[in-house]
C-alpha cells in the first residue's frame, strides 16, 4: 500500500494543481467506464447482433464493416469531427469552429466541466462511431466495401457532425430548447433515415421479398443484443456527464424501457403468429433502448414503461410497413427500429418530462405543447438533412467506385468478394 501511494505521489507531483483541484474523480471514473461501455456496444455488441442476422456468406463482411468504421470514424473525429461538433465560433448555430482541429487545444490540463476534456472527446467519439455502424444494417449483403467506407465518412462529416452541433454543441436546436439527452435525433433518427435512403438507392437484395432471408445464427444475434443492452447504460447514463442522480435515473429508465419493449414486441408477435420468437424479443429490446434514449435524462420509471411499450408496439408495425407495404429492403430494420423509435422517443419526451407523470418537469415558461413543437422541429430537420446528405454521399461514392456488388458477386457473398475470406470454414 505504501508503495502504491509513493508511485501515485511521484506521478501527480508534476501536474498543475488547478487541474487536479477542478476534476471530480467520481465523474471522471464514470465517464471512462461509460466510454468503454459505448465502445462495447459497437464492437462486439452491434457487430455480433448484425452479423447473426445476415446469411452465412456475408457474416464476415458485416463484422468487418462495424470494426473498420470504428477505426475510420475515430481518425475523422480527432482530426476535424470534434472541433466541428463542439468547437466555438464557426457558422453561428450551424457548425462549430476549427480552433480544436487535430485536438491541438486538448491537453492534460483542459477540462470539460468536472472531467478532463480528453475523456469527453473519447466519450463523444464512441457516439460518432456507432452511428454510421447502425446504418450498415440498411444496406447489408450488397454494398461494395470501398463505397461503404466513402459513404460513411462523408455522411459522418456532413450529417452526424452538424446535427451533433445543432443539439449538443450549442447550435440552433439547442438554442430553441430541444431535449435530446443521449441521441434520439442525433443518433437514431439520423442513422435510421440514412439507412432507409441507402436501401432505396441501392435497391433490393436479389430475391427480396420472394425469398426468405433468415438469420443464419440467432445465438450470435442474442449474444450481441445482450451486449447492446449492457453497453447502453454507458450510452444513456453516461450522457449525464456526471456520477449523480440523473445518471442513476437514466440507467433505471433505460433498463425499464428495454424490458417493456421486448415484452410488448414479443406479445404482439405471439398474438399474430402463435409463437414468440427470440428475434422479436431482442428487436423489441433494441427498440425500447433507442426510444428511451432522448428521454432518459428527463423521465421517470412510469414514463419509461409507457415509452418502452409504445416502442415495442409501434416499431413492430413500422417493420411490417417498410418490408411488406413499401417493399423496401432495409435489410436489418434500421429505419423502423432506430429511425421510428428515435422520433417516437423525441416526441414522447415532451409528454413524460412532466413532473405530474414522474419526470423532471419543464421550465415554468415552457408548455408541453411548445416543447412538443420544438421536438417535432428537431425530428423533421434531422430527418430532412440526413436524407439529403445520404443521397448526395451515396451518389458521390457511386461516382468514385461501384456502389453495389454485381449479381454473381452477391450470390457468392461479400465475405469472399470483398475480403477473400470466409466467416466459416466448414
mmCIF file of C-alpha atoms in Angstrom:
data_model
loop_
_atom_site.group_PDB
_atom_site.id
_atom_site.type_symbol
_atom_site.label_atom_id
_atom_site.label_comp_id
_atom_site.label_asym_id
_atom_site.label_seq_id
_atom_site.Cartn_x
_atom_site.Cartn_y
_atom_site.Cartn_z
ATOM 1 C CA UNK A 1 0.000 0.000 0.000
ATOM 2 C CA UNK A 2 2.783 2.420 0.871
ATOM 3 C CA UNK A 3 4.472 1.671 -2.459
ATOM 4 C CA UNK A 4 1.249 2.436 -4.346
ATOM 5 C CA UNK A 5 0.911 5.770 -2.573
ATOM 6 C CA UNK A 6 4.524 6.615 -3.330
ATOM 7 C CA UNK A 7 4.117 5.851 -7.029
ATOM 8 C CA UNK A 8 0.929 7.922 -7.150
ATOM 9 C CA UNK A 9 2.665 10.844 -5.467
ATOM 10 C CA UNK A 10 5.517 10.712 -7.970
ATOM 11 C CA UNK A 11 3.046 10.726 -10.880
ATOM 12 C CA UNK A 12 0.939 13.565 -9.519
ATOM 13 C CA UNK A 13 3.707 15.894 -8.402
ATOM 14 C CA UNK A 14 4.462 17.205 -11.882
ATOM 15 C CA UNK A 15 0.855 18.104 -12.792
ATOM 16 C CA UNK A 16 -0.680 21.565 -12.312
ATOM 17 C CA UNK A 17 -2.641 21.845 -9.079
ATOM 18 C CA UNK A 18 -5.580 23.581 -10.776
ATOM 19 C CA UNK A 19 -6.329 20.594 -12.996
ATOM 20 C CA UNK A 20 -6.452 18.192 -10.087
ATOM 21 C CA UNK A 21 -8.437 20.600 -7.931
ATOM 22 C CA UNK A 22 -11.183 21.068 -10.527
ATOM 23 C CA UNK A 23 -11.535 17.452 -11.673
ATOM 24 C CA UNK A 24 -14.192 15.313 -9.998
ATOM 25 C CA UNK A 25 -12.713 11.840 -9.733
ATOM 26 C CA UNK A 26 -16.122 10.176 -9.457
ATOM 27 C CA UNK A 27 -17.456 11.874 -12.584
ATOM 28 C CA UNK A 28 -14.254 11.075 -14.446
ATOM 29 C CA UNK A 29 -14.308 7.430 -13.434
ATOM 30 C CA UNK A 30 -17.932 7.084 -14.542
ATOM 31 C CA UNK A 31 -17.259 8.714 -17.923
ATOM 32 C CA UNK A 32 -14.235 6.480 -18.501
ATOM 33 C CA UNK A 33 -16.427 3.474 -17.740
ATOM 34 C CA UNK A 34 -19.248 4.789 -19.925
ATOM 35 C CA UNK A 35 -16.857 5.295 -22.830
ATOM 36 C CA UNK A 36 -15.779 1.669 -22.614
ATOM 37 C CA UNK A 37 -19.430 0.576 -22.423
ATOM 38 C CA UNK A 38 -20.417 2.519 -25.559
ATOM 39 C CA UNK A 39 -17.466 1.098 -27.487
ATOM 40 C CA UNK A 40 -18.539 -2.332 -26.209
ATOM 41 C CA UNK A 41 -21.934 -1.644 -27.812
ATOM 42 C CA UNK A 42 -20.348 -1.303 -31.245
ATOM 43 C CA UNK A 43 -17.601 -3.900 -31.120
ATOM 44 C CA UNK A 44 -18.543 -6.561 -30.236
ATOM 45 C CA UNK A 45 -22.225 -5.808 -29.448
ATOM 46 C CA UNK A 46 -23.657 -4.326 -32.639
ATOM 47 C CA UNK A 47 -21.205 -6.280 -34.791
ATOM 48 C CA UNK A 48 -22.400 -9.624 -33.417
ATOM 49 C CA UNK A 49 -26.055 -8.562 -33.414
ATOM 50 C CA UNK A 50 -25.934 -7.650 -37.106
ATOM 51 C CA UNK A 51 -23.645 -10.497 -38.145
ATOM 52 C CA UNK A 52 -26.022 -13.125 -36.807
ATOM 53 C CA UNK A 53 -28.912 -11.610 -38.769
ATOM 54 C CA UNK A 54 -27.321 -11.950 -42.220
ATOM 55 C CA UNK A 55 -26.719 -15.096 -44.234
ATOM 56 C CA UNK A 56 -23.631 -17.248 -43.761
ATOM 57 C CA UNK A 57 -21.775 -15.919 -46.803
ATOM 58 C CA UNK A 58 -21.943 -12.324 -45.510
ATOM 59 C CA UNK A 59 -21.206 -12.698 -41.802
ATOM 60 C CA UNK A 60 -17.567 -11.611 -42.003
ATOM 61 C CA UNK A 61 -18.380 -8.589 -44.161
ATOM 62 C CA UNK A 62 -20.733 -7.183 -41.521
ATOM 63 C CA UNK A 63 -18.223 -7.793 -38.736
ATOM 64 C CA UNK A 64 -15.559 -6.080 -40.831
ATOM 65 C CA UNK A 65 -17.751 -3.081 -41.621
ATOM 66 C CA UNK A 66 -18.585 -2.440 -37.951
ATOM 67 C CA UNK A 67 -14.962 -2.912 -36.903
ATOM 68 C CA UNK A 68 -13.326 -0.753 -39.565
ATOM 69 C CA UNK A 69 -15.877 2.038 -39.164
ATOM 70 C CA UNK A 70 -14.771 2.444 -35.556
ATOM 71 C CA UNK A 71 -11.213 2.877 -36.820
ATOM 72 C CA UNK A 72 -12.099 5.294 -39.627
ATOM 73 C CA UNK A 73 -14.514 7.452 -37.612
ATOM 74 C CA UNK A 74 -12.043 7.636 -34.726
ATOM 75 C CA UNK A 75 -9.454 9.219 -37.011
ATOM 76 C CA UNK A 76 -12.065 11.546 -38.513
ATOM 77 C CA UNK A 77 -13.241 12.598 -35.051
ATOM 78 C CA UNK A 78 -9.834 13.518 -33.621
ATOM 79 C CA UNK A 79 -8.838 15.418 -36.767
ATOM 80 C CA UNK A 80 -11.912 17.533 -37.590
ATOM 81 C CA UNK A 81 -15.074 15.921 -36.234
ATOM 82 C CA UNK A 82 -14.798 17.005 -32.608
ATOM 83 C CA UNK A 83 -13.966 20.623 -33.348
ATOM 84 C CA UNK A 84 -16.815 20.974 -35.857
ATOM 85 C CA UNK A 85 -19.289 19.416 -33.423
ATOM 86 C CA UNK A 86 -18.189 21.080 -30.175
ATOM 87 C CA UNK A 87 -15.822 23.891 -31.119
ATOM 88 C CA UNK A 88 -16.746 27.529 -30.560
ATOM 89 C CA UNK A 89 -17.041 30.021 -33.395
ATOM 90 C CA UNK A 90 -17.775 28.572 -36.798
ATOM 91 C CA UNK A 91 -21.039 29.396 -38.535
ATOM 92 C CA UNK A 92 -23.342 30.519 -35.757
ATOM 93 C CA UNK A 93 -25.678 27.762 -34.678
ATOM 94 C CA UNK A 94 -24.917 25.543 -37.684
ATOM 95 C CA UNK A 95 -21.371 24.180 -37.295
ATOM 96 C CA UNK A 96 -18.512 24.601 -34.847
ATOM 97 C CA UNK A 97 -15.194 26.328 -35.430
ATOM 98 C CA UNK A 98 -11.741 24.926 -36.121
ATOM 99 C CA UNK A 99 -9.862 26.009 -33.003
ATOM 100 C CA UNK A 100 -9.733 22.373 -31.800
ATOM 101 C CA UNK A 101 -8.649 20.872 -35.132
ATOM 102 C CA UNK A 102 -6.407 17.833 -34.589
ATOM 103 C CA UNK A 103 -7.322 18.322 -30.902
ATOM 104 C CA UNK A 104 -4.483 20.842 -30.671
ATOM 105 C CA UNK A 105 -6.015 22.597 -27.637
ATOM 106 C CA UNK A 106 -6.900 19.364 -25.814
ATOM 107 C CA UNK A 107 -4.210 18.809 -23.191
ATOM 108 C CA UNK A 108 -3.782 17.051 -19.869
ATOM 109 C CA UNK A 109 -4.946 20.255 -18.193
ATOM 110 C CA UNK A 110 -8.008 21.131 -20.325
ATOM 111 C CA UNK A 111 -11.363 20.423 -18.724
ATOM 112 C CA UNK A 112 -14.943 19.856 -19.857
ATOM 113 C CA UNK A 113 -16.917 20.683 -16.739
ATOM 114 C CA UNK A 114 -15.678 18.425 -13.963
ATOM 115 C CA UNK A 115 -13.885 15.915 -16.206
ATOM 116 C CA UNK A 116 -10.759 16.108 -18.367
ATOM 117 C CA UNK A 117 -11.638 17.236 -21.886
ATOM 118 C CA UNK A 118 -9.782 14.211 -23.255
ATOM 119 C CA UNK A 119 -12.369 11.960 -21.586
ATOM 120 C CA UNK A 120 -15.228 13.978 -23.058
ATOM 121 C CA UNK A 121 -13.599 13.775 -26.510
ATOM 122 C CA UNK A 122 -13.316 9.991 -26.487
ATOM 123 C CA UNK A 123 -16.788 9.570 -24.945
ATOM 124 C CA UNK A 124 -18.307 11.566 -27.800
ATOM 125 C CA UNK A 125 -16.089 9.701 -30.259
ATOM 126 C CA UNK A 126 -17.823 6.440 -29.397
ATOM 127 C CA UNK A 127 -21.202 8.011 -30.227
ATOM 128 C CA UNK A 128 -19.850 9.197 -33.576
ATOM 129 C CA UNK A 129 -18.506 5.698 -34.283
ATOM 130 C CA UNK A 130 -21.640 3.704 -33.522
ATOM 131 C CA UNK A 131 -23.991 5.936 -35.526
ATOM 132 C CA UNK A 132 -22.720 5.090 -39.051
ATOM 133 C CA UNK A 133 -22.283 1.485 -37.906
ATOM 134 C CA UNK A 134 -26.053 1.404 -37.323
ATOM 135 C CA UNK A 135 -26.587 2.372 -40.972
ATOM 136 C CA UNK A 136 -24.773 -0.810 -42.060
ATOM 137 C CA UNK A 137 -27.958 -2.748 -41.368
ATOM 138 C CA UNK A 138 -29.794 -0.847 -44.101
ATOM 139 C CA UNK A 139 -27.552 -1.992 -46.950
ATOM 140 C CA UNK A 140 -26.192 -5.264 -45.544
ATOM 141 C CA UNK A 141 -25.298 -8.049 -48.002
ATOM 142 C CA UNK A 142 -24.998 -5.924 -51.150
ATOM 143 C CA UNK A 143 -22.847 -2.777 -50.806
ATOM 144 C CA UNK A 144 -19.278 -2.642 -52.033
ATOM 145 C CA UNK A 145 -16.820 -2.241 -49.141
ATOM 146 C CA UNK A 146 -14.964 0.749 -50.617
ATOM 147 C CA UNK A 147 -18.257 2.530 -51.343
ATOM 148 C CA UNK A 148 -19.430 1.819 -47.799
ATOM 149 C CA UNK A 149 -16.321 3.402 -46.360
ATOM 150 C CA UNK A 150 -16.525 6.518 -48.550
ATOM 151 C CA UNK A 151 -20.235 6.943 -47.882
ATOM 152 C CA UNK A 152 -19.949 6.553 -44.103
ATOM 153 C CA UNK A 153 -17.052 9.007 -43.848
ATOM 154 C CA UNK A 154 -18.920 11.599 -45.907
ATOM 155 C CA UNK A 155 -22.142 11.016 -44.010
ATOM 156 C CA UNK A 156 -20.463 11.316 -40.614
ATOM 157 C CA UNK A 157 -18.729 14.562 -41.564
ATOM 158 C CA UNK A 158 -21.712 16.236 -43.223
ATOM 159 C CA UNK A 159 -24.715 14.689 -41.407
ATOM 160 C CA UNK A 160 -23.720 13.421 -37.965
ATOM 161 C CA UNK A 161 -21.281 16.204 -37.042
ATOM 162 C CA UNK A 162 -23.607 19.133 -37.906
ATOM 163 C CA UNK A 163 -26.613 17.593 -36.132
ATOM 164 C CA UNK A 164 -24.450 16.887 -33.069
ATOM 165 C CA UNK A 165 -23.538 20.588 -33.077
ATOM 166 C CA UNK A 166 -27.166 21.661 -33.520
ATOM 167 C CA UNK A 167 -28.270 19.658 -30.479
ATOM 168 C CA UNK A 168 -25.265 19.239 -28.158
ATOM 169 C CA UNK A 169 -22.752 21.839 -29.326
ATOM 170 C CA UNK A 170 -24.825 24.943 -28.645
ATOM 171 C CA UNK A 171 -26.362 25.057 -32.133
ATOM 172 C CA UNK A 172 -29.721 26.362 -33.256
ATOM 173 C CA UNK A 173 -31.766 23.437 -31.912
ATOM 174 C CA UNK A 174 -30.085 23.732 -28.518
ATOM 175 C CA UNK A 175 -30.934 27.435 -28.527
ATOM 176 C CA UNK A 176 -34.578 26.516 -29.166
ATOM 177 C CA UNK A 177 -34.526 24.291 -26.089
ATOM 178 C CA UNK A 178 -34.582 20.844 -27.698
ATOM 179 C CA UNK A 179 -34.469 17.888 -25.304
ATOM 180 C CA UNK A 180 -32.313 15.051 -26.615
ATOM 181 C CA UNK A 181 -30.445 13.564 -23.694
ATOM 182 C CA UNK A 182 -28.403 10.871 -25.430
ATOM 183 C CA UNK A 183 -29.148 10.909 -29.155
ATOM 184 C CA UNK A 184 -32.739 10.319 -30.227
ATOM 185 C CA UNK A 185 -32.299 12.768 -33.098
ATOM 186 C CA UNK A 186 -28.503 12.943 -33.303
ATOM 187 C CA UNK A 187 -28.002 9.167 -33.444
ATOM 188 C CA UNK A 188 -31.223 7.261 -34.098
ATOM 189 C CA UNK A 189 -33.318 9.467 -36.394
ATOM 190 C CA UNK A 190 -30.136 10.463 -38.217
ATOM 191 C CA UNK A 191 -28.965 6.887 -38.795
ATOM 192 C CA UNK A 192 -32.434 5.464 -39.411
ATOM 193 C CA UNK A 193 -33.225 7.880 -42.231
ATOM 194 C CA UNK A 194 -29.786 7.335 -43.762
ATOM 195 C CA UNK A 195 -30.363 3.565 -43.750
ATOM 196 C CA UNK A 196 -33.741 3.992 -45.455
ATOM 197 C CA UNK A 197 -32.247 6.222 -48.173
ATOM 198 C CA UNK A 198 -29.352 3.803 -48.686
ATOM 199 C CA UNK A 199 -31.730 0.851 -49.016
ATOM 200 C CA UNK A 200 -33.765 2.728 -51.617
ATOM 201 C CA UNK A 201 -30.752 3.947 -53.632
ATOM 202 C CA UNK A 202 -29.005 0.568 -53.669
ATOM 203 C CA UNK A 203 -32.184 -1.389 -54.350
ATOM 204 C CA UNK A 204 -33.311 -4.726 -53.007
ATOM 205 C CA UNK A 205 -31.184 -7.785 -52.451
ATOM 206 C CA UNK A 206 -31.507 -10.415 -55.136
ATOM 207 C CA UNK A 207 -34.629 -12.463 -54.353
ATOM 208 C CA UNK A 208 -36.252 -9.960 -51.977
ATOM 209 C CA UNK A 209 -39.095 -10.185 -50.986
ATOM 210 C CA UNK A 210 -39.980 -13.535 -52.564
ATOM 211 C CA UNK A 211 -37.077 -15.434 -50.986
ATOM 212 C CA UNK A 212 -36.930 -15.747 -47.204
ATOM 213 C CA UNK A 213 -33.651 -14.304 -45.928
ATOM 214 C CA UNK A 214 -33.463 -15.735 -42.441
ATOM 215 C CA UNK A 215 -30.789 -15.013 -39.816
ATOM 216 C CA UNK A 216 -28.026 -17.578 -40.025
ATOM 217 C CA UNK A 217 -27.054 -17.555 -36.332
ATOM 218 C CA UNK A 218 -29.561 -16.423 -33.721
ATOM 219 C CA UNK A 219 -27.173 -17.387 -30.923
ATOM 220 C CA UNK A 220 -24.782 -14.729 -32.210
ATOM 221 C CA UNK A 221 -27.599 -12.193 -32.514
ATOM 222 C CA UNK A 222 -28.929 -12.738 -28.989
ATOM 223 C CA UNK A 223 -25.403 -12.523 -27.602
ATOM 224 C CA UNK A 224 -24.845 -9.241 -29.433
ATOM 225 C CA UNK A 225 -28.208 -7.934 -28.227
ATOM 226 C CA UNK A 226 -27.269 -8.692 -24.623
ATOM 227 C CA UNK A 227 -24.044 -6.729 -25.109
ATOM 228 C CA UNK A 228 -26.032 -3.832 -26.563
ATOM 229 C CA UNK A 229 -28.298 -3.805 -23.519
ATOM 230 C CA UNK A 230 -25.348 -3.635 -21.120
ATOM 231 C CA UNK A 231 -23.457 -1.099 -23.223
ATOM 232 C CA UNK A 232 -26.497 1.166 -23.496
ATOM 233 C CA UNK A 233 -26.098 2.090 -19.829
ATOM 234 C CA UNK A 234 -22.937 3.922 -20.830
ATOM 235 C CA UNK A 235 -24.774 5.479 -23.756
ATOM 236 C CA UNK A 236 -27.643 6.919 -21.689
ATOM 237 C CA UNK A 237 -26.455 7.137 -18.092
ATOM 238 C CA UNK A 238 -23.039 8.318 -19.281
ATOM 239 C CA UNK A 239 -24.690 11.257 -21.035
ATOM 240 C CA UNK A 240 -25.304 12.814 -17.629
ATOM 241 C CA UNK A 241 -21.527 13.521 -17.766
ATOM 242 C CA UNK A 242 -21.529 13.054 -14.000
ATOM 243 C CA UNK A 243 -21.901 10.307 -11.417
ATOM 244 C CA UNK A 244 -25.097 11.667 -9.910
ATOM 245 C CA UNK A 245 -28.822 11.137 -9.507
ATOM 246 C CA UNK A 246 -29.535 11.981 -13.142
ATOM 247 C CA UNK A 247 -27.191 9.203 -14.249
ATOM 248 C CA UNK A 248 -28.839 6.800 -11.822
ATOM 249 C CA UNK A 249 -32.329 7.586 -13.052
ATOM 250 C CA UNK A 250 -31.174 7.397 -16.670
ATOM 251 C CA UNK A 251 -29.879 3.886 -16.011
ATOM 252 C CA UNK A 252 -33.109 2.830 -14.329
ATOM 253 C CA UNK A 253 -35.398 4.129 -17.073
ATOM 254 C CA UNK A 254 -33.147 2.721 -19.793
ATOM 255 C CA UNK A 255 -33.400 -0.761 -18.343
ATOM 256 C CA UNK A 256 -37.141 -0.425 -17.767
ATOM 257 C CA UNK A 257 -37.860 0.706 -21.321
ATOM 258 C CA UNK A 258 -35.749 -2.087 -22.818
ATOM 259 C CA UNK A 259 -37.651 -4.708 -20.819
ATOM 260 C CA UNK A 260 -41.043 -3.212 -21.718
ATOM 261 C CA UNK A 261 -40.099 -3.002 -25.398
ATOM 262 C CA UNK A 262 -39.046 -6.648 -25.507
ATOM 263 C CA UNK A 263 -42.218 -7.834 -23.783
ATOM 264 C CA UNK A 264 -44.526 -5.757 -25.985
ATOM 265 C CA UNK A 265 -42.904 -6.854 -29.275
ATOM 266 C CA UNK A 266 -42.998 -10.473 -28.105
ATOM 267 C CA UNK A 267 -46.673 -10.160 -27.139
ATOM 268 C CA UNK A 268 -47.710 -8.687 -30.494
ATOM 269 C CA UNK A 269 -45.782 -11.363 -32.365
ATOM 270 C CA UNK A 270 -47.185 -14.103 -30.140
ATOM 271 C CA UNK A 271 -50.773 -12.999 -30.810
ATOM 272 C CA UNK A 272 -50.219 -12.637 -34.559
ATOM 273 C CA UNK A 273 -48.149 -15.745 -35.225
ATOM 274 C CA UNK A 274 -48.925 -18.068 -32.331
ATOM 275 C CA UNK A 275 -45.350 -18.270 -31.032
ATOM 276 C CA UNK A 276 -42.897 -15.775 -29.536
ATOM 277 C CA UNK A 277 -39.504 -15.572 -31.255
ATOM 278 C CA UNK A 278 -36.078 -14.754 -29.882
ATOM 279 C CA UNK A 279 -35.576 -12.380 -32.817
ATOM 280 C CA UNK A 280 -38.733 -10.479 -31.909
ATOM 281 C CA UNK A 281 -37.764 -10.233 -28.238
ATOM 282 C CA UNK A 282 -34.296 -8.836 -28.890
ATOM 283 C CA UNK A 283 -35.542 -6.471 -31.600
ATOM 284 C CA UNK A 284 -38.178 -5.132 -29.216
ATOM 285 C CA UNK A 285 -35.476 -4.653 -26.612
ATOM 286 C CA UNK A 286 -33.392 -2.589 -29.043
ATOM 287 C CA UNK A 287 -36.493 -0.566 -29.973
ATOM 288 C CA UNK A 288 -37.096 0.140 -26.289
ATOM 289 C CA UNK A 289 -33.485 1.249 -25.843
ATOM 290 C CA UNK A 290 -33.483 3.527 -28.871
ATOM 291 C CA UNK A 291 -36.810 5.112 -27.983
ATOM 292 C CA UNK A 292 -35.888 5.916 -24.370
ATOM 293 C CA UNK A 293 -32.536 7.388 -25.424
ATOM 294 C CA UNK A 294 -33.642 11.023 -25.929
ATOM 295 C CA UNK A 295 -35.867 10.902 -22.829
ATOM 296 C CA UNK A 296 -33.551 9.016 -20.481
ATOM 297 C CA UNK A 297 -32.356 12.064 -18.532
ATOM 298 C CA UNK A 298 -35.790 13.642 -18.252
ATOM 299 C CA UNK A 299 -38.435 10.992 -17.471
ATOM 300 C CA UNK A 300 -39.228 8.707 -14.561
ATOM 301 C CA UNK A 301 -39.965 4.962 -14.332
ATOM 302 C CA UNK A 302 -43.657 5.315 -15.231
ATOM 303 C CA UNK A 303 -42.754 7.239 -18.368
ATOM 304 C CA UNK A 304 -40.136 4.634 -19.218
ATOM 305 C CA UNK A 305 -42.665 1.805 -19.010
ATOM 306 C CA UNK A 306 -45.028 3.562 -21.396
ATOM 307 C CA UNK A 307 -42.256 4.665 -23.758
ATOM 308 C CA UNK A 308 -40.835 1.139 -23.925
ATOM 309 C CA UNK A 309 -44.245 -0.431 -24.502
ATOM 310 C CA UNK A 310 -45.037 2.143 -27.195
ATOM 311 C CA UNK A 311 -41.708 1.368 -28.861
ATOM 312 C CA UNK A 312 -42.362 -2.360 -28.944
ATOM 313 C CA UNK A 313 -45.818 -1.864 -30.454
ATOM 314 C CA UNK A 314 -45.179 0.964 -32.934
ATOM 315 C CA UNK A 315 -41.760 -0.203 -34.128
ATOM 316 C CA UNK A 316 -43.147 -3.691 -34.751
ATOM 317 C CA UNK A 317 -45.809 -2.314 -37.068
ATOM 318 C CA UNK A 318 -43.278 0.012 -38.674
ATOM 319 C CA UNK A 319 -41.215 -3.015 -39.730
ATOM 320 C CA UNK A 320 -44.296 -4.525 -41.348
ATOM 321 C CA UNK A 321 -44.981 -1.260 -43.172
ATOM 322 C CA UNK A 322 -41.443 -0.908 -44.563
ATOM 323 C CA UNK A 323 -40.957 -4.531 -45.598
ATOM 324 C CA UNK A 324 -44.440 -5.634 -46.675
ATOM 325 C CA UNK A 325 -46.216 -2.486 -47.868
ATOM 326 C CA UNK A 326 -43.387 -0.216 -49.041
ATOM 327 C CA UNK A 327 -41.347 -3.296 -50.078
ATOM 328 C CA UNK A 328 -38.101 -1.509 -49.171
ATOM 329 C CA UNK A 329 -35.220 -3.841 -48.352
ATOM 330 C CA UNK A 330 -33.919 -2.193 -45.199
ATOM 331 C CA UNK A 331 -32.088 -5.431 -44.507
ATOM 332 C CA UNK A 332 -31.900 -5.349 -40.716
ATOM 333 C CA UNK A 333 -34.794 -2.955 -39.959
ATOM 334 C CA UNK A 334 -32.702 0.084 -39.097
ATOM 335 C CA UNK A 335 -35.318 2.680 -40.059
ATOM 336 C CA UNK A 336 -38.367 1.148 -38.343
ATOM 337 C CA UNK A 337 -36.435 0.368 -35.152
ATOM 338 C CA UNK A 338 -33.976 3.259 -34.843
ATOM 339 C CA UNK A 339 -35.494 5.933 -37.065
ATOM 340 C CA UNK A 340 -39.089 5.491 -35.950
ATOM 341 C CA UNK A 341 -38.064 4.676 -32.379
ATOM 342 C CA UNK A 342 -35.814 7.736 -32.128
ATOM 343 C CA UNK A 343 -38.545 10.023 -33.478
ATOM 344 C CA UNK A 344 -41.130 8.482 -31.158
ATOM 345 C CA UNK A 345 -38.840 8.975 -28.173
ATOM 346 C CA UNK A 346 -38.159 12.594 -29.101
ATOM 347 C CA UNK A 347 -41.892 13.365 -29.223
ATOM 348 C CA UNK A 348 -42.808 11.424 -26.087
ATOM 349 C CA UNK A 349 -40.074 13.210 -24.143
ATOM 350 C CA UNK A 350 -42.178 16.361 -24.261
ATOM 351 C CA UNK A 351 -45.059 14.456 -22.649
ATOM 352 C CA UNK A 352 -43.403 12.312 -19.987
ATOM 353 C CA UNK A 353 -40.990 15.007 -18.821
ATOM 354 C CA UNK A 354 -43.984 16.450 -16.944
ATOM 355 C CA UNK A 355 -43.460 16.352 -13.184
ATOM 356 C CA UNK A 356 -47.041 15.090 -12.736
ATOM 357 C CA UNK A 357 -46.003 11.992 -14.718
ATOM 358 C CA UNK A 358 -42.824 11.436 -12.731
ATOM 359 C CA UNK A 359 -40.489 13.400 -14.989
ATOM 360 C CA UNK A 360 -38.017 16.161 -14.255
ATOM 361 C CA UNK A 361 -40.525 18.834 -15.285
ATOM 362 C CA UNK A 362 -40.413 21.689 -17.774
ATOM 363 C CA UNK A 363 -39.373 25.246 -17.067
ATOM 364 C CA UNK A 364 -42.287 27.427 -15.880
ATOM 365 C CA UNK A 365 -42.372 29.390 -19.129
ATOM 366 C CA UNK A 366 -42.414 26.231 -21.301
ATOM 367 C CA UNK A 367 -45.633 24.342 -22.026
ATOM 368 C CA UNK A 368 -45.965 20.739 -23.124
ATOM 369 C CA UNK A 369 -47.311 21.870 -26.494
ATOM 370 C CA UNK A 370 -44.457 24.298 -27.153
ATOM 371 C CA UNK A 371 -41.903 21.650 -26.177
ATOM 372 C CA UNK A 372 -43.649 19.156 -28.452
ATOM 373 C CA UNK A 373 -43.279 21.631 -31.321
ATOM 374 C CA UNK A 374 -39.565 22.055 -30.631
ATOM 375 C CA UNK A 375 -39.126 18.263 -30.527
ATOM 376 C CA UNK A 376 -41.030 17.946 -33.819
ATOM 377 C CA UNK A 377 -38.845 20.561 -35.487
ATOM 378 C CA UNK A 378 -35.742 18.677 -34.350
ATOM 379 C CA UNK A 379 -37.044 15.389 -35.794
ATOM 380 C CA UNK A 380 -38.058 16.941 -39.117
ATOM 381 C CA UNK A 381 -34.850 18.945 -39.506
ATOM 382 C CA UNK A 382 -32.656 15.965 -38.658
ATOM 383 C CA UNK A 383 -34.572 13.605 -40.949
ATOM 384 C CA UNK A 384 -34.555 16.056 -43.856
ATOM 385 C CA UNK A 385 -30.858 16.900 -43.516
ATOM 386 C CA UNK A 386 -29.847 13.251 -43.122
ATOM 387 C CA UNK A 387 -31.886 12.248 -46.197
ATOM 388 C CA UNK A 388 -30.279 14.967 -48.333
ATOM 389 C CA UNK A 389 -26.727 14.257 -47.203
ATOM 390 C CA UNK A 390 -27.232 10.494 -47.511
ATOM 391 C CA UNK A 391 -28.465 10.744 -51.085
ATOM 392 C CA UNK A 392 -25.635 13.051 -52.175
ATOM 393 C CA UNK A 393 -22.990 10.991 -50.352
ATOM 394 C CA UNK A 394 -24.219 7.783 -51.985
ATOM 395 C CA UNK A 395 -24.154 9.383 -55.424
ATOM 396 C CA UNK A 396 -20.626 10.703 -54.861
ATOM 397 C CA UNK A 397 -19.413 7.338 -53.567
ATOM 398 C CA UNK A 398 -21.016 5.666 -56.587
ATOM 399 C CA UNK A 399 -19.224 8.066 -58.924
ATOM 400 C CA UNK A 400 -15.862 7.105 -57.410
ATOM 401 C CA UNK A 401 -16.273 3.327 -57.027
ATOM 402 C CA UNK A 402 -19.010 0.768 -57.774
ATOM 403 C CA UNK A 403 -21.739 1.326 -55.205
ATOM 404 C CA UNK A 404 -23.079 -2.209 -55.261
ATOM 405 C CA UNK A 405 -21.556 -5.584 -55.993
ATOM 406 C CA UNK A 406 -22.683 -7.450 -59.116
ATOM 407 C CA UNK A 407 -25.343 -10.156 -59.220
ATOM 408 C CA UNK A 408 -22.849 -13.026 -59.308
ATOM 409 C CA UNK A 409 -20.789 -11.434 -56.546
ATOM 410 C CA UNK A 410 -23.878 -11.039 -54.379
ATOM 411 C CA UNK A 411 -24.665 -14.732 -54.865
ATOM 412 C CA UNK A 412 -21.080 -15.656 -53.957
ATOM 413 C CA UNK A 413 -21.222 -13.486 -50.841
ATOM 414 C CA UNK A 414 -19.395 -10.387 -49.673
ATOM 415 C CA UNK A 415 -17.032 -12.334 -47.427
ATOM 416 C CA UNK A 416 -15.176 -13.697 -50.452
ATOM 417 C CA UNK A 417 -15.872 -10.844 -52.872
ATOM 418 C CA UNK A 418 -14.709 -8.013 -50.631
ATOM 419 C CA UNK A 419 -12.287 -9.720 -48.283
ATOM 420 C CA UNK A 420 -11.201 -13.036 -49.836
ATOM 421 C CA UNK A 421 -12.051 -14.727 -46.553
ATOM 422 C CA UNK A 422 -14.837 -16.848 -45.150
ATOM 423 C CA UNK A 423 -16.643 -16.383 -41.886
ATOM 424 C CA UNK A 424 -16.873 -20.158 -41.573
ATOM 425 C CA UNK A 425 -14.640 -22.898 -42.967
ATOM 426 C CA UNK A 426 -16.945 -25.896 -42.750
#
